[in-house]
């Protein structure tokens, strides 16, 4: 009997295929494509420290190979692995201005899914050896199967997602995903190239003592956000809270989901819609947060109820432990 703690991602997918609301094998193909991409990118990201030996992006390395920027590399690898699986009819990526249409040549593979991806979020942190990540969001297409994918297949509200997840390339590489039946985390054993179930049934603690926001933007925030930050810093009850901000969404999100906390990227006088992208950052993280008994809001609207209007649109993003987000909302509603 395999110890549950050592279940592989492949075994987990097979065991849980029945709870995935679509035909058998489709989830496996989708997650397997992302799993392969994660392993390839993890290997490359972990080499980044050797960049002065291997040659910086845009130069040729000691083997005379052209060194790609890692976010360009990650984008190409995920697109390639998804295309090869004959289940995806379209891909939207932070690295691509427009969506990519994938037409199946094989009548029987009428590709039903679209994937939206941030192939390497936080890539500016690579040069200083800070964790970065990949974020993905999966929908069923809404236009007729067998026809070219359309923009409306991508501009779906987050509540329509069939799966979402992220990969953190940190002290270890961990893949966390949901298909609407809870959240589970899998850690890569690089020696074997196998992901093992390391974080079953991830859930936010209802309360937390960590707040994550770029306080360098404090002067630009709306009054309600300013007042909430001051609330976090007051000496009262279990406060002051701890301020933790890595500057990499996947890492800040992952820590707060495990320990309890709130992540904020508000709109401000310099970012009128905030910074984070709705379709391939906020929606997938919101799906995971809600599946982990957390909350994700734009301030007045549940993130997953926002009706998208464009592929790369930005929205304000507040996400974390339920009681902390509820308290934030009390401050926001006072002013806005
Ligand atoms: P700032 C990385 O660029 C990112 O998209 C998120 O991963 C991160 O949380 C945020 O932006 C950091 O932005 O403006 O605080 O540097």
Tab-separated table of N, CA and C and ligand atoms in Angstrom, residues 94 118 121-125 135 213-214 217 245-252 263 265 271 275-277 281, ligand 1:
chain	number	residue	atom	x	y	z
A	94	UNK	N	0.520	35.893	-20.743
A	94	UNK	CA	0.970	37.248	-20.460
A	94	UNK	C	2.008	37.690	-21.473
A	118	UNK	N	0.300	32.739	-16.951
A	118	UNK	CA	1.411	33.656	-16.720
A	118	UNK	C	2.622	32.747	-16.577
A	121	UNK	N	5.761	34.361	-13.490
A	121	UNK	CA	5.386	35.573	-12.752
A	121	UNK	C	6.510	35.953	-11.778
A	122	UNK	N	6.802	37.240	-11.741
A	122	UNK	CA	7.843	37.707	-10.818
A	122	UNK	C	9.243	37.526	-11.377
A	123	UNK	N	9.325	37.396	-12.720
A	123	UNK	CA	10.632	37.036	-13.316
A	123	UNK	C	11.720	38.057	-13.011
A	124	UNK	N	11.335	39.278	-12.640
A	124	UNK	CA	12.392	40.274	-12.323
A	124	UNK	C	13.149	39.853	-11.054
A	125	UNK	N	12.579	38.892	-10.302
A	125	UNK	CA	13.255	38.451	-9.071
A	125	UNK	C	14.347	37.425	-9.326
A	135	UNK	N	1.477	30.610	-13.245
A	135	UNK	CA	0.064	30.584	-12.841
A	135	UNK	C	-0.773	30.194	-14.057
A	213	UNK	N	1.694	43.603	1.338
A	213	UNK	CA	1.390	44.711	0.425
A	213	UNK	C	2.677	45.491	0.221
A	214	UNK	N	2.824	46.133	-0.949
A	214	UNK	CA	4.015	46.958	-1.177
A	214	UNK	C	3.796	48.317	-0.500
A	217	UNK	N	4.039	51.976	-1.768
A	217	UNK	CA	2.981	52.687	-2.496
A	217	UNK	C	1.954	53.311	-1.554
A	245	UNK	N	6.377	40.650	2.439
A	245	UNK	CA	6.102	40.936	1.018
A	245	UNK	C	7.323	40.563	0.194
A	246	UNK	N	7.205	39.452	-0.553
A	246	UNK	CA	8.349	38.944	-1.323
A	246	UNK	C	8.439	39.654	-2.675
A	247	UNK	N	7.254	40.132	-3.143
A	247	UNK	CA	7.243	40.735	-4.481
A	247	UNK	C	7.088	39.675	-5.549
A	248	UNK	N	6.667	38.493	-5.141
A	248	UNK	CA	6.353	37.409	-6.080
A	248	UNK	C	5.012	36.840	-5.627
A	249	UNK	N	3.970	37.080	-6.447
A	249	UNK	CA	2.599	36.736	-6.042
A	249	UNK	C	2.480	35.293	-5.592
A	250	UNK	N	3.046	34.364	-6.378
A	250	UNK	CA	2.844	32.939	-6.039
A	250	UNK	C	3.435	32.633	-4.663
A	251	UNK	N	4.589	33.264	-4.343
A	251	UNK	CA	5.233	32.978	-3.052
A	251	UNK	C	4.471	33.607	-1.894
A	252	UNK	N	4.049	34.857	-2.071
A	252	UNK	CA	3.276	35.521	-1.004
A	252	UNK	C	1.948	34.808	-0.787
A	263	UNK	N	-3.113	39.111	1.187
A	263	UNK	CA	-2.286	39.711	0.140
A	263	UNK	C	-3.105	40.834	-0.512
A	265	UNK	N	-3.014	43.887	-3.593
A	265	UNK	CA	-2.470	44.753	-4.622
A	265	UNK	C	-3.574	45.727	-5.029
A	271	UNK	N	-1.626	53.377	-10.052
A	271	UNK	CA	-2.120	52.152	-10.738
A	271	UNK	C	-3.637	52.166	-10.638
A	275	UNK	N	-2.288	46.359	-10.427
A	275	UNK	CA	-1.230	45.874	-11.325
A	275	UNK	C	-1.516	44.476	-11.844
A	276	UNK	N	-2.162	43.647	-11.048
A	276	UNK	CA	-2.295	42.235	-11.403
A	276	UNK	C	-3.355	42.025	-12.490
A	277	UNK	N	-3.095	41.007	-13.317
A	277	UNK	CA	-3.973	40.723	-14.456
A	277	UNK	C	-5.127	39.820	-13.996
A	281	UNK	N	-3.811	35.818	-13.570
A	281	UNK	CA	-3.235	35.928	-12.215
A	281	UNK	C	-4.340	35.896	-11.170
B	1	LIG	P1	5.391	45.550	-7.042
B	1	LIG	C1	5.500	40.490	-10.095
B	1	LIG	O1	5.897	41.452	-11.056
B	1	LIG	C2	4.054	40.768	-9.755
B	1	LIG	O2	3.252	40.630	-10.878
B	1	LIG	C3	3.600	39.853	-8.630
B	1	LIG	O3	4.174	38.596	-8.690
B	1	LIG	C4	4.019	40.606	-7.391
B	1	LIG	O4	3.233	40.310	-6.249
B	1	LIG	C5	3.843	42.071	-7.814
B	1	LIG	O5	3.939	42.093	-9.242
B	1	LIG	C6	4.922	42.956	-7.245
B	1	LIG	O6	4.662	44.263	-7.734
B	1	LIG	O7	4.782	46.739	-7.724
B	1	LIG	O8	5.050	45.500	-5.561
B	1	LIG	O9	6.874	45.352	-7.300
